[in-house]
Coordinates of C-alpha atoms in Angstrom, one line a residue:
M18 CA -14.2 6.4 -11.2
Y19 CA -12.1 8.9 -13.7
R20 CA -11.5 7.5 -17.3
I21 CA -7.9 7.8 -18.0
M22 CA -6.8 6.3 -21.1
L23 CA -7.9 3.7 -24.0
F24 CA -5.6 0.8 -24.9
P25 CA -6.3 -1.5 -27.7
H26 CA -7.6 -5.0 -27.0
E27 CA -4.3 -7.0 -28.1
M28 CA -2.2 -4.8 -25.8
D29 CA -0.4 -6.4 -22.9
T30 CA -1.1 -4.3 -20.0
S31 CA -0.4 -7.2 -17.3
E32 CA 2.8 -5.2 -16.1
L33 CA 1.2 -1.8 -16.0
R34 CA -1.9 -3.4 -13.7
R35 CA 0.7 -5.1 -11.5
A36 CA 2.9 -1.7 -11.2
L37 CA -0.4 0.5 -10.2
W38 CA -1.4 -2.1 -7.7
A39 CA 2.2 -2.3 -6.1
H40 CA 2.3 1.6 -6.0
R41 CA -1.1 1.3 -4.1
I42 CA -2.7 3.4 -6.8
G43 CA -6.5 2.5 -6.8
H44 CA -7.8 1.8 -10.4
R45 CA -9.7 -0.4 -12.7
F46 CA -9.3 -1.8 -16.4
T47 CA -12.7 -2.5 -18.1
E48 CA -13.1 -4.3 -21.4
E49 CA -15.0 -1.9 -23.8
T50 CA -16.0 -2.1 -27.5
E51 CA -13.3 0.2 -28.5
G52 CA -10.5 -1.5 -26.3
Q53 CA -9.1 -1.6 -22.7
V54 CA -10.1 1.4 -20.6
L55 CA -8.1 2.6 -17.4
W56 CA -10.1 4.3 -14.8
L57 CA -8.5 6.0 -11.6
A58 CA -10.3 5.8 -8.5
D59 CA -8.7 8.6 -6.5
P60 CA -8.2 11.9 -8.5
D61 CA -5.4 13.1 -6.3
Q62 CA -3.4 10.1 -7.5
H63 CA -3.5 11.2 -11.0
D64 CA 0.0 12.9 -11.2
A65 CA 1.5 9.5 -9.9
L66 CA -0.3 7.5 -12.2
M67 CA 0.5 9.5 -15.4
Q68 CA 4.1 9.5 -14.3
L69 CA 4.0 5.6 -14.0
L70 CA 2.3 5.4 -17.2
T71 CA 4.9 7.4 -19.1
R72 CA 7.7 5.4 -17.6
W73 CA 5.8 2.0 -18.7
Q74 CA 5.4 3.5 -22.2
R75 CA 9.1 4.6 -22.4
G76 CA 9.9 0.9 -21.5
E77 CA 11.4 2.0 -18.1
R78 CA 11.2 -0.1 -14.7
V79 CA 7.8 0.5 -13.2
M80 CA 8.0 -1.6 -10.6
P81 CA 9.2 -0.6 -7.1
A82 CA 12.6 -1.0 -5.8
R83 CA 11.8 -3.5 -3.1
R84 CA 11.0 -5.9 -6.1
K85 CA 14.3 -6.0 -7.4
R86 CA 15.5 -9.5 -5.9
A87 CA 12.1 -10.7 -6.8
S88 CA 11.9 -13.1 -9.7
G89 CA 9.2 -15.4 -11.5
T90 CA 5.8 -16.3 -9.7
G91 CA 7.3 -16.9 -6.4
G92 CA 8.9 -13.4 -6.4
S93 CA 5.2 -12.0 -7.5
L94 CA 3.3 -14.0 -4.6
A95 CA 5.9 -12.9 -2.0
V96 CA 5.3 -9.4 -2.8
A97 CA 1.3 -9.7 -3.0
F98 CA 1.5 -11.8 0.4
R99 CA 3.4 -8.5 1.9
Q100 CA 0.7 -6.3 0.6
A101 CA -1.9 -8.2 2.0
P102 CA -0.9 -9.8 5.0
V103 CA -3.9 -10.2 7.3
T104 CA -5.7 -11.8 3.7
A105 CA -2.3 -13.9 3.5
A106 CA -2.2 -14.9 7.1
A107 CA -5.8 -15.9 7.1
L108 CA -5.4 -18.1 4.0
G109 CA -2.0 -19.6 5.7
I110 CA -3.8 -20.5 8.9
S111 CA -6.5 -22.2 7.1
L112 CA -4.1 -24.3 5.0
L113 CA -2.3 -25.2 8.3
V114 CA -5.4 -26.4 10.0
F115 CA -6.4 -28.4 7.0
G116 CA -3.1 -30.1 7.1
L117 CA -3.2 -30.7 10.8
M118 CA -6.6 -32.0 10.5
Y119 CA -5.3 -34.7 7.9
L120 CA -2.3 -35.6 10.2
L121 CA -4.0 -35.5 13.8
G122 CA -7.8 -36.3 12.8
D123 CA -10.6 -35.3 14.8
I124 CA -8.7 -33.7 17.6
V125 CA -7.9 -30.6 15.8
V126 CA -11.5 -30.3 14.8
A127 CA -12.3 -30.6 18.7
M128 CA -10.0 -27.9 19.6
L129 CA -11.3 -25.6 17.2
T130 CA -15.1 -25.8 17.1
I131 CA -17.3 -23.0 18.5
V132 CA -18.0 -25.1 21.9
P133 CA -15.9 -28.1 23.1
V134 CA -16.7 -31.4 21.7
G135 CA -16.2 -34.9 23.4
I136 CA -17.6 -38.4 23.8
V137 CA -19.6 -39.3 26.8
N138 CA -20.8 -42.9 26.8
G139 CA -20.2 -43.5 23.2
S140 CA -22.2 -40.1 22.3
L141 CA -21.2 -36.8 21.4
A142 CA -21.2 -34.3 23.8
F143 CA -20.9 -30.5 23.5
G144 CA -19.9 -28.0 25.9
S145 CA -21.4 -24.6 26.6
L146 CA -20.2 -21.5 24.9
T147 CA -21.1 -19.3 27.7
D148 CA -18.7 -21.7 30.1
S149 CA -16.1 -21.8 27.2
I150 CA -15.6 -18.0 26.9
A151 CA -15.5 -17.8 30.8
S152 CA -12.7 -20.3 31.0
G153 CA -10.7 -18.5 28.6
Q154 CA -11.4 -20.2 25.4
V155 CA -12.2 -17.1 23.4
W156 CA -10.5 -18.2 20.3
R157 CA -13.5 -20.5 19.6
L158 CA -15.5 -17.6 18.6
L159 CA -13.5 -17.2 15.6
S160 CA -11.8 -20.5 14.9
P161 CA -14.4 -22.2 13.4
A162 CA -13.8 -20.2 10.2
F163 CA -10.6 -22.1 9.6
I164 CA -12.0 -25.5 9.7
H165 CA -12.3 -26.9 6.1
F166 CA -13.9 -30.3 5.6
G167 CA -12.5 -30.9 2.1
W168 CA -10.3 -29.7 -0.9
M169 CA -13.1 -28.1 -2.8
H170 CA -14.5 -26.5 0.5
L171 CA -10.8 -25.2 1.3
I172 CA -9.9 -24.1 -2.3
F173 CA -13.4 -22.3 -3.1
N174 CA -13.4 -20.4 0.0
M175 CA -9.6 -19.3 -0.2
M176 CA -10.0 -18.2 -3.6
W177 CA -12.7 -15.8 -2.7
L178 CA -11.0 -14.7 0.5
W179 CA -7.9 -13.8 -1.6
Y180 CA -10.0 -12.1 -4.4
F181 CA -11.8 -9.9 -2.2
G182 CA -9.3 -9.5 0.9
R183 CA -6.6 -8.3 -1.1
Q184 CA -8.5 -5.6 -2.6
V185 CA -9.7 -4.4 0.8
E186 CA -6.1 -4.3 2.1
T187 CA -4.6 -2.5 -1.2
L188 CA -7.2 0.1 -1.1
Q189 CA -8.1 0.6 2.7
G190 CA -5.5 -1.2 4.9
S191 CA -4.6 -3.9 6.8
G192 CA -6.6 -2.5 9.8
R193 CA -9.7 -2.6 7.8
M194 CA -9.4 -6.0 6.5
L195 CA -8.5 -7.4 10.2
M196 CA -11.7 -5.6 11.5
I197 CA -13.9 -7.3 8.7
L198 CA -12.5 -10.7 9.3
L199 CA -12.8 -10.8 13.1
V200 CA -16.4 -8.9 13.1
A201 CA -17.8 -11.2 10.1
G202 CA -16.2 -14.3 11.2
I203 CA -17.4 -14.1 14.9
G204 CA -20.9 -12.8 13.4
A205 CA -21.3 -15.8 11.1
N206 CA -20.2 -18.3 13.7
L207 CA -22.8 -16.8 16.0
A208 CA -25.3 -17.0 13.8
Q209 CA -24.8 -20.7 12.9
Y210 CA -24.6 -21.5 16.2
A211 CA -27.9 -19.8 17.5
T212 CA -29.7 -22.5 15.1
G213 CA -28.2 -25.1 17.5
T214 CA -25.6 -26.4 15.1
V215 CA -22.0 -27.0 16.6
L216 CA -20.1 -28.9 13.8
F217 CA -19.7 -26.6 11.2
G218 CA -16.8 -24.7 9.8
G219 CA -15.4 -22.6 7.0
M220 CA -14.3 -19.1 5.7
S221 CA -17.4 -18.8 3.3
G222 CA -19.2 -16.5 6.1
V223 CA -16.4 -14.1 5.9
D224 CA -16.1 -14.3 2.0
F225 CA -19.9 -13.4 1.7
A226 CA -19.2 -10.6 4.3
L227 CA -16.2 -9.3 1.7
L228 CA -18.6 -9.7 -1.1
G229 CA -21.2 -7.4 0.8
Y230 CA -18.8 -4.9 1.8
V231 CA -16.8 -4.7 -1.9
W232 CA -20.2 -4.6 -3.6
L233 CA -21.5 -1.6 -1.5
M234 CA -18.4 0.3 -1.8
S235 CA -18.1 -0.2 -5.3
R236 CA -21.7 1.0 -5.8
R237 CA -22.2 4.0 -3.4
A238 CA -18.6 5.3 -3.4
P239 CA -17.5 4.3 -7.0
H240 CA -14.4 6.5 -6.5
S241 CA -13.2 4.0 -3.7
G242 CA -11.6 1.9 -6.5
F243 CA -13.3 -1.3 -5.4
F244 CA -14.7 -3.4 -8.2
V245 CA -16.7 -6.7 -8.3
P246 CA -18.1 -8.2 -11.6
Q247 CA -21.9 -8.1 -11.4
M248 CA -22.2 -11.6 -12.5
L249 CA -20.1 -12.6 -9.6
V250 CA -22.3 -11.1 -7.4
V251 CA -25.3 -12.8 -9.1
F252 CA -23.4 -16.2 -8.8
M253 CA -22.5 -16.1 -5.3
L254 CA -26.0 -14.8 -3.9
G255 CA -27.6 -17.2 -6.2
W256 CA -25.5 -20.2 -4.7
M257 CA -26.4 -19.1 -1.3
V258 CA -30.1 -19.3 -2.1
F259 CA -29.6 -22.6 -3.6
T260 CA -28.0 -24.1 -0.7
M261 CA -31.1 -23.4 1.1
T262 CA -33.2 -25.4 -0.9
D263 CA -34.1 -29.0 -1.0
M264 CA -32.5 -29.4 -4.5
A265 CA -29.0 -28.8 -2.6
A266 CA -29.5 -31.6 -0.7
A267 CA -30.6 -33.9 -3.1
V268 CA -27.3 -33.2 -5.1
G269 CA -25.4 -33.7 -2.1
F270 CA -24.9 -30.1 -0.7
G271 CA -27.4 -30.5 2.3
N272 CA -24.7 -30.0 4.8
V273 CA -24.0 -26.2 4.1
A274 CA -23.6 -23.5 7.0
N275 CA -26.3 -21.3 5.5
E276 CA -26.8 -19.2 8.4
A277 CA -23.2 -18.4 8.6
H278 CA -23.2 -17.4 4.9
L279 CA -26.6 -15.3 6.0
G280 CA -24.9 -13.9 8.9
G281 CA -21.8 -13.1 7.2
L282 CA -23.7 -11.2 4.2
V283 CA -25.7 -9.0 6.9
V284 CA -22.3 -8.0 8.4
G285 CA -20.7 -7.1 5.1
L286 CA -23.7 -5.1 3.9
L287 CA -23.7 -3.3 7.5
L288 CA -19.8 -2.3 7.2
G289 CA -20.2 -1.3 3.6
W290 CA -23.2 0.6 4.0
Y291 CA -21.6 2.5 7.0
Y292 CA -18.0 3.0 5.1
S293 CA -19.3 4.0 1.7
S294 CA -21.5 6.5 4.0
R295 CA -18.3 8.1 5.2
A296 CA -16.4 7.8 2.1
R297 CA -19.1 9.5 0.3
R298 CA -19.1 12.5 2.5
L299 CA -15.3 12.9 2.1

């Protein structure tokens, strides 16, 4: 990262931050003792950043022209969704599935579990993953990621998906985000299924993959523009370890897809190592 300018603590830089993201200029603001520091990820974007900064200091319009009709929070969200369509689509599908589960009940869950689920002679019966794939039900490899079993489960997973996924799409494009979503989602689901579990769901495996990816990119290729607070990394990894202990079950968090979390994290670290290695050679 390249230090560009120092701003006073009390200065409102929110519009400048939004404009930098809107113009796809990789950057980072840090809070230092002396004030807010603006850092630039790619030196090739230095001239574009300085031009934008000069216009902002003059009080001129700095948002792209396509935002002209957008107003208020709704307009800002619409632009954010256009900048991160894969992340927005994953979030939207998760919300849709959650709503359908509320309206239609277990039939939605049965359609999206990693293998078919039914009731035979009053007991739950599970199909075979091999047979499901052979019959064309390939969506089951990924679909459990869109199942959420409660509001808190949904909210936390969507919050981290939006936080990390938007970074990936803004800095490296929608293709990279789609690849991470597919590989991590399928990898996390297969890791959980390998333990003999069938009734599981959630985007947390993808979230942990994104955490691992963004963290390694920020550490091994700081010029890439990625950033994740170190305390957030500690918190999420600490939470993953906590849910693997007996204490988690004692306080009501026993039914957690721990292997999906771990599988997603491993996928994210592998992808992060590969792509950060490529970025360091550029």
